[in-house]
Amino acid sequence: MAAPLEGLKVIELARVLAGPWAGQTLSDLGAEVIKVESPSGDDTRQWGPPFVERDEDKSAAYFHSANRGKASVVVDLRTAEGQQKLLGLLEDADILIENFKTGGLAKYGMDYDSLKDKFPKLIYCSITGFGQTGPYTHRAGYDFIIQGISGLMSITGEPDRQPQKHGMAITDIFTGIYSTTAILAAVHQRQTTGVGQHIDMALLDCAVAITGNQAMNYLTTGIAPTRLGNAHPNLTPYEVFETSDGHLIIATGNDGQFQRLCILLGLDDMAHDLDYASNADRVANRPAMNARLEAATRKFTSDDLLQACEDHNVPAGPINSMEDMFNDPQVKARGMQIELDGVPGINSPFKFSNAELAHHRPAPKLGEDD
């Protein structure tokens, strides 16, 4: 079976994570992706240890996480020769992804306005921290800073500790995914219009977009949500509970699940207590409710409590380490760990009934395809 995007050609002038993540996603879906690197290469080739070593190439595991399946060519845009080389690559390209600072490619004649007449069908995706308009366009957009500005850190962490960032560069990852969606929407629209367009993607915009229900809580009430640790602002019990040997996530989503939880914990009276009859009641009485629930969960081992929850149809799950996660039978069954030419990797999550992913090579060596 063919991959869905076979026949599309992507030129990637992107470094670090958001742009490369979009490029890797398109590559996994079958597009030909040519990564254009400076003579020194993508910065993340040096972001180790750990490193992946292949022959004379030594690139960080971080680089391999976002560059699978691509070709690599070296282009020095500061030279006329390099500029001509890039123009040659664009002759039959469908998509260009770049994450230079706003206006950074104009001095080389590689910005959208300079290319749109020469390549009218080109879909040109610019990824920056703050976008092409607004008072922050000149600022460098690092994920950590974006997490702070966007409000994400204000709702992440324990209430009596420092605000916390997500354990991954989540705004970079989401921007890469949103960029992929925008690019494919533009490809579809091009079938009707016959022309490409400029896509302006900003990490801050994407970070604001994913604040979701928390932002809606604020917009509805005018009250800014605060950090609740592992608790859910709108739903309870939906958090982490202590057991005799660790912790377990219990995530009830309706009254029936709560009642079954109480019964399996031996708290039959709570199942029918009017103080906890509805979710709104439980939110209002969260501290007292959780104190009783946790006193009961501490009498179970994590494994025994998980099994009891499964037996009573109460949603629950463990808190896995990375080792636990990759050994999880469901993760194994879904084929989420892959290996290409001896280089390990994490699979893309797409599963098609009439197509397959294009896993044909690991991340490239610098200039491997010159």
JSON list of N, CA and C in Angstrom, two decimals, residues 267-311:
[
{"chain": "A", "resi": 267, "resn": "LEU", "atom": "N", "xyz": [-16.74, 2.08, 50.77]},
{"chain": "A", "resi": 267, "resn": "LEU", "atom": "CA", "xyz": [-17.34, 3.33, 51.26]},
{"chain": "A", "resi": 267, "resn": "LEU", "atom": "C", "xyz": [-18.77, 3.45, 50.73]},
{"chain": "A", "resi": 268, "resn": "ASP", "atom": "N", "xyz": [-19.58, 2.44, 51.03]},
{"chain": "A", "resi": 268, "resn": "ASP", "atom": "CA", "xyz": [-20.92, 2.38, 50.47]},
{"chain": "A", "resi": 268, "resn": "ASP", "atom": "C", "xyz": [-21.76, 3.59, 50.83]},
{"chain": "A", "resi": 269, "resn": "ASP", "atom": "N", "xyz": [-21.56, 4.13, 52.03]},
{"chain": "A", "resi": 269, "resn": "ASP", "atom": "CA", "xyz": [-22.35, 5.28, 52.45]},
{"chain": "A", "resi": 269, "resn": "ASP", "atom": "C", "xyz": [-22.09, 6.50, 51.57]},
{"chain": "A", "resi": 270, "resn": "MET", "atom": "N", "xyz": [-20.83, 6.66, 51.10]},
{"chain": "A", "resi": 270, "resn": "MET", "atom": "CA", "xyz": [-20.49, 7.80, 50.25]},
{"chain": "A", "resi": 270, "resn": "MET", "atom": "C", "xyz": [-21.18, 7.73, 48.89]},
{"chain": "A", "resi": 271, "resn": "ALA", "atom": "N", "xyz": [-21.44, 6.51, 48.44]},
{"chain": "A", "resi": 271, "resn": "ALA", "atom": "CA", "xyz": [-22.05, 6.34, 47.13]},
{"chain": "A", "resi": 271, "resn": "ALA", "atom": "C", "xyz": [-23.42, 7.00, 47.05]},
{"chain": "A", "resi": 272, "resn": "HIS", "atom": "N", "xyz": [-24.09, 7.13, 48.19]},
{"chain": "A", "resi": 272, "resn": "HIS", "atom": "CA", "xyz": [-25.44, 7.70, 48.19]},
{"chain": "A", "resi": 272, "resn": "HIS", "atom": "C", "xyz": [-25.55, 8.94, 49.06]},
{"chain": "A", "resi": 273, "resn": "ASP", "atom": "N", "xyz": [-24.40, 9.50, 49.46]},
{"chain": "A", "resi": 273, "resn": "ASP", "atom": "CA", "xyz": [-24.39, 10.72, 50.27]},
{"chain": "A", "resi": 273, "resn": "ASP", "atom": "C", "xyz": [-24.75, 11.91, 49.38]},
{"chain": "A", "resi": 274, "resn": "LEU", "atom": "N", "xyz": [-25.73, 12.70, 49.82]},
{"chain": "A", "resi": 274, "resn": "LEU", "atom": "CA", "xyz": [-26.17, 13.85, 49.01]},
{"chain": "A", "resi": 274, "resn": "LEU", "atom": "C", "xyz": [-25.07, 14.88, 48.81]},
{"chain": "A", "resi": 275, "resn": "ASP", "atom": "N", "xyz": [-24.07, 14.90, 49.68]},
{"chain": "A", "resi": 275, "resn": "ASP", "atom": "CA", "xyz": [-22.96, 15.83, 49.50]},
{"chain": "A", "resi": 275, "resn": "ASP", "atom": "C", "xyz": [-22.14, 15.51, 48.25]},
{"chain": "A", "resi": 276, "resn": "TYR", "atom": "N", "xyz": [-22.28, 14.28, 47.74]},
{"chain": "A", "resi": 276, "resn": "TYR", "atom": "CA", "xyz": [-21.49, 13.85, 46.58]},
{"chain": "A", "resi": 276, "resn": "TYR", "atom": "C", "xyz": [-22.37, 13.32, 45.46]},
{"chain": "A", "resi": 277, "resn": "ALA", "atom": "N", "xyz": [-23.64, 13.69, 45.47]},
{"chain": "A", "resi": 277, "resn": "ALA", "atom": "CA", "xyz": [-24.61, 13.11, 44.53]},
{"chain": "A", "resi": 277, "resn": "ALA", "atom": "C", "xyz": [-24.32, 13.46, 43.08]},
{"chain": "A", "resi": 278, "resn": "SER", "atom": "N", "xyz": [-23.89, 14.70, 42.83]},
{"chain": "A", "resi": 278, "resn": "SER", "atom": "CA", "xyz": [-23.60, 15.13, 41.46]},
{"chain": "A", "resi": 278, "resn": "SER", "atom": "C", "xyz": [-22.16, 15.60, 41.38]},
{"chain": "A", "resi": 279, "resn": "ASN", "atom": "N", "xyz": [-21.68, 15.78, 40.16]},
{"chain": "A", "resi": 279, "resn": "ASN", "atom": "CA", "xyz": [-20.30, 16.27, 40.02]},
{"chain": "A", "resi": 279, "resn": "ASN", "atom": "C", "xyz": [-20.14, 17.64, 40.66]},
{"chain": "A", "resi": 280, "resn": "ALA", "atom": "N", "xyz": [-21.14, 18.52, 40.50]},
{"chain": "A", "resi": 280, "resn": "ALA", "atom": "CA", "xyz": [-21.06, 19.84, 41.12]},
{"chain": "A", "resi": 280, "resn": "ALA", "atom": "C", "xyz": [-20.95, 19.73, 42.65]},
{"chain": "A", "resi": 281, "resn": "ASP", "atom": "N", "xyz": [-21.69, 18.78, 43.23]},
{"chain": "A", "resi": 281, "resn": "ASP", "atom": "CA", "xyz": [-21.59, 18.56, 44.68]},
{"chain": "A", "resi": 281, "resn": "ASP", "atom": "C", "xyz": [-20.19, 18.08, 45.05]},
{"chain": "A", "resi": 282, "resn": "ARG", "atom": "N", "xyz": [-19.65, 17.20, 44.24]},
{"chain": "A", "resi": 282, "resn": "ARG", "atom": "CA", "xyz": [-18.32, 16.66, 44.55]},
{"chain": "A", "resi": 282, "resn": "ARG", "atom": "C", "xyz": [-17.24, 17.74, 44.43]},
{"chain": "A", "resi": 283, "resn": "VAL", "atom": "N", "xyz": [-17.36, 18.61, 43.42]},
{"chain": "A", "resi": 283, "resn": "VAL", "atom": "CA", "xyz": [-16.40, 19.71, 43.29]},
{"chain": "A", "resi": 283, "resn": "VAL", "atom": "C", "xyz": [-16.49, 20.62, 44.52]},
{"chain": "A", "resi": 284, "resn": "ALA", "atom": "N", "xyz": [-17.70, 20.89, 44.97]},
{"chain": "A", "resi": 284, "resn": "ALA", "atom": "CA", "xyz": [-17.88, 21.78, 46.13]},
{"chain": "A", "resi": 284, "resn": "ALA", "atom": "C", "xyz": [-17.32, 21.17, 47.41]},
{"chain": "A", "resi": 285, "resn": "ASN", "atom": "N", "xyz": [-17.33, 19.85, 47.49]},
{"chain": "A", "resi": 285, "resn": "ASN", "atom": "CA", "xyz": [-16.90, 19.16, 48.71]},
{"chain": "A", "resi": 285, "resn": "ASN", "atom": "C", "xyz": [-15.64, 18.32, 48.48]},
{"chain": "A", "resi": 286, "resn": "ARG", "atom": "N", "xyz": [-14.83, 18.76, 47.53]},
{"chain": "A", "resi": 286, "resn": "ARG", "atom": "CA", "xyz": [-13.65, 17.99, 47.10]},
{"chain": "A", "resi": 286, "resn": "ARG", "atom": "C", "xyz": [-12.72, 17.62, 48.26]},
{"chain": "A", "resi": 287, "resn": "PRO", "atom": "N", "xyz": [-12.27, 18.55, 49.12]},
{"chain": "A", "resi": 287, "resn": "PRO", "atom": "CA", "xyz": [-11.28, 18.17, 50.15]},
{"chain": "A", "resi": 287, "resn": "PRO", "atom": "C", "xyz": [-11.75, 17.05, 51.06]},
{"chain": "A", "resi": 288, "resn": "ALA", "atom": "N", "xyz": [-12.98, 17.15, 51.59]},
{"chain": "A", "resi": 288, "resn": "ALA", "atom": "CA", "xyz": [-13.48, 16.12, 52.49]},
{"chain": "A", "resi": 288, "resn": "ALA", "atom": "C", "xyz": [-13.65, 14.79, 51.76]},
{"chain": "A", "resi": 289, "resn": "MET", "atom": "N", "xyz": [-14.16, 14.85, 50.54]},
{"chain": "A", "resi": 289, "resn": "MET", "atom": "CA", "xyz": [-14.36, 13.63, 49.75]},
{"chain": "A", "resi": 289, "resn": "MET", "atom": "C", "xyz": [-13.02, 12.94, 49.49]},
{"chain": "A", "resi": 290, "resn": "ASN", "atom": "N", "xyz": [-12.03, 13.69, 49.02]},
{"chain": "A", "resi": 290, "resn": "ASN", "atom": "CA", "xyz": [-10.74, 13.09, 48.68]},
{"chain": "A", "resi": 290, "resn": "ASN", "atom": "C", "xyz": [-10.03, 12.53, 49.90]},
{"chain": "A", "resi": 291, "resn": "ALA", "atom": "N", "xyz": [-10.22, 13.16, 51.05]},
{"chain": "A", "resi": 291, "resn": "ALA", "atom": "CA", "xyz": [-9.58, 12.66, 52.26]},
{"chain": "A", "resi": 291, "resn": "ALA", "atom": "C", "xyz": [-10.09, 11.26, 52.58]},
{"chain": "A", "resi": 292, "resn": "ARG", "atom": "N", "xyz": [-11.39, 11.05, 52.46]},
{"chain": "A", "resi": 292, "resn": "ARG", "atom": "CA", "xyz": [-11.95, 9.72, 52.72]},
{"chain": "A", "resi": 292, "resn": "ARG", "atom": "C", "xyz": [-11.54, 8.72, 51.65]},
{"chain": "A", "resi": 293, "resn": "LEU", "atom": "N", "xyz": [-11.59, 9.15, 50.40]},
{"chain": "A", "resi": 293, "resn": "LEU", "atom": "CA", "xyz": [-11.21, 8.25, 49.32]},
{"chain": "A", "resi": 293, "resn": "LEU", "atom": "C", "xyz": [-9.76, 7.79, 49.47]},
{"chain": "A", "resi": 294, "resn": "GLU", "atom": "N", "xyz": [-8.85, 8.73, 49.75]},
{"chain": "A", "resi": 294, "resn": "GLU", "atom": "CA", "xyz": [-7.43, 8.38, 49.82]},
{"chain": "A", "resi": 294, "resn": "GLU", "atom": "C", "xyz": [-7.12, 7.53, 51.05]},
{"chain": "A", "resi": 295, "resn": "ALA", "atom": "N", "xyz": [-7.83, 7.73, 52.12]},
{"chain": "A", "resi": 295, "resn": "ALA", "atom": "CA", "xyz": [-7.64, 6.85, 53.28]},
{"chain": "A", "resi": 295, "resn": "ALA", "atom": "C", "xyz": [-7.95, 5.41, 52.91]},
{"chain": "A", "resi": 296, "resn": "ALA", "atom": "N", "xyz": [-8.91, 5.25, 52.00]},
{"chain": "A", "resi": 296, "resn": "ALA", "atom": "CA", "xyz": [-9.26, 3.89, 51.55]},
{"chain": "A", "resi": 296, "resn": "ALA", "atom": "C", "xyz": [-8.29, 3.37, 50.51]},
{"chain": "A", "resi": 297, "resn": "THR", "atom": "N", "xyz": [-7.86, 4.22, 49.55]},
{"chain": "A", "resi": 297, "resn": "THR", "atom": "CA", "xyz": [-6.95, 3.73, 48.50]},
{"chain": "A", "resi": 297, "resn": "THR", "atom": "C", "xyz": [-5.60, 3.32, 49.08]},
{"chain": "A", "resi": 298, "resn": "ARG", "atom": "N", "xyz": [-5.19, 3.91, 50.21]},
{"chain": "A", "resi": 298, "resn": "ARG", "atom": "CA", "xyz": [-3.91, 3.54, 50.82]},
{"chain": "A", "resi": 298, "resn": "ARG", "atom": "C", "xyz": [-3.88, 2.11, 51.34]},
{"chain": "A", "resi": 299, "resn": "LYS", "atom": "N", "xyz": [-5.04, 1.48, 51.45]},
{"chain": "A", "resi": 299, "resn": "LYS", "atom": "CA", "xyz": [-5.11, 0.10, 51.92]},
{"chain": "A", "resi": 299, "resn": "LYS", "atom": "C", "xyz": [-4.86, -0.91, 50.79]},
{"chain": "A", "resi": 300, "resn": "PHE", "atom": "N", "xyz": [-4.77, -0.43, 49.56]},
{"chain": "A", "resi": 300, "resn": "PHE", "atom": "CA", "xyz": [-4.57, -1.28, 48.39]},
{"chain": "A", "resi": 300, "resn": "PHE", "atom": "C", "xyz": [-3.15, -1.09, 47.85]},
{"chain": "A", "resi": 301, "resn": "THR", "atom": "N", "xyz": [-2.60, -2.12, 47.23]},
{"chain": "A", "resi": 301, "resn": "THR", "atom": "CA", "xyz": [-1.44, -1.91, 46.38]},
{"chain": "A", "resi": 301, "resn": "THR", "atom": "C", "xyz": [-1.92, -1.29, 45.07]},
{"chain": "A", "resi": 302, "resn": "SER", "atom": "N", "xyz": [-1.02, -0.69, 44.34]},
{"chain": "A", "resi": 302, "resn": "SER", "atom": "CA", "xyz": [-1.41, -0.08, 43.07]},
{"chain": "A", "resi": 302, "resn": "SER", "atom": "C", "xyz": [-1.99, -1.11, 42.11]},
{"chain": "A", "resi": 303, "resn": "ASP", "atom": "N", "xyz": [-1.36, -2.27, 42.01]},
{"chain": "A", "resi": 303, "resn": "ASP", "atom": "CA", "xyz": [-1.84, -3.31, 41.09]},
{"chain": "A", "resi": 303, "resn": "ASP", "atom": "C", "xyz": [-3.21, -3.81, 41.51]},
{"chain": "A", "resi": 304, "resn": "ASP", "atom": "N", "xyz": [-3.41, -4.02, 42.81]},
{"chain": "A", "resi": 304, "resn": "ASP", "atom": "CA", "xyz": [-4.70, -4.54, 43.27]},
{"chain": "A", "resi": 304, "resn": "ASP", "atom": "C", "xyz": [-5.80, -3.51, 43.07]},
{"chain": "A", "resi": 305, "resn": "LEU", "atom": "N", "xyz": [-5.49, -2.23, 43.31]},
{"chain": "A", "resi": 305, "resn": "LEU", "atom": "CA", "xyz": [-6.51, -1.20, 43.13]},
{"chain": "A", "resi": 305, "resn": "LEU", "atom": "C", "xyz": [-6.84, -1.03, 41.65]},
{"chain": "A", "resi": 306, "resn": "LEU", "atom": "N", "xyz": [-5.83, -1.10, 40.79]},
{"chain": "A", "resi": 306, "resn": "LEU", "atom": "CA", "xyz": [-6.09, -1.01, 39.35]},
{"chain": "A", "resi": 306, "resn": "LEU", "atom": "C", "xyz": [-6.99, -2.15, 38.90]},
{"chain": "A", "resi": 307, "resn": "GLN", "atom": "N", "xyz": [-6.72, -3.36, 39.37]},
{"chain": "A", "resi": 307, "resn": "GLN", "atom": "CA", "xyz": [-7.55, -4.50, 38.99]},
{"chain": "A", "resi": 307, "resn": "GLN", "atom": "C", "xyz": [-8.97, -4.34, 39.52]},
{"chain": "A", "resi": 308, "resn": "ALA", "atom": "N", "xyz": [-9.11, -3.85, 40.74]},
{"chain": "A", "resi": 308, "resn": "ALA", "atom": "CA", "xyz": [-10.44, -3.64, 41.31]},
{"chain": "A", "resi": 308, "resn": "ALA", "atom": "C", "xyz": [-11.21, -2.59, 40.49]},
{"chain": "A", "resi": 309, "resn": "CYS", "atom": "N", "xyz": [-10.53, -1.54, 40.10]},
{"chain": "A", "resi": 309, "resn": "CYS", "atom": "CA", "xyz": [-11.18, -0.52, 39.27]},
{"chain": "A", "resi": 309, "resn": "CYS", "atom": "C", "xyz": [-11.62, -1.10, 37.93]},
{"chain": "A", "resi": 310, "resn": "GLU", "atom": "N", "xyz": [-10.77, -1.91, 37.33]},
{"chain": "A", "resi": 310, "resn": "GLU", "atom": "CA", "xyz": [-11.13, -2.52, 36.05]},
{"chain": "A", "resi": 310, "resn": "GLU", "atom": "C", "xyz": [-12.32, -3.47, 36.23]},
{"chain": "A", "resi": 311, "resn": "ASP", "atom": "N", "xyz": [-12.32, -4.22, 37.33]},
{"chain": "A", "resi": 311, "resn": "ASP", "atom": "CA", "xyz": [-13.41, -5.16, 37.58]},
{"chain": "A", "resi": 311, "resn": "ASP", "atom": "C", "xyz": [-14.74, -4.44, 37.80]}
]
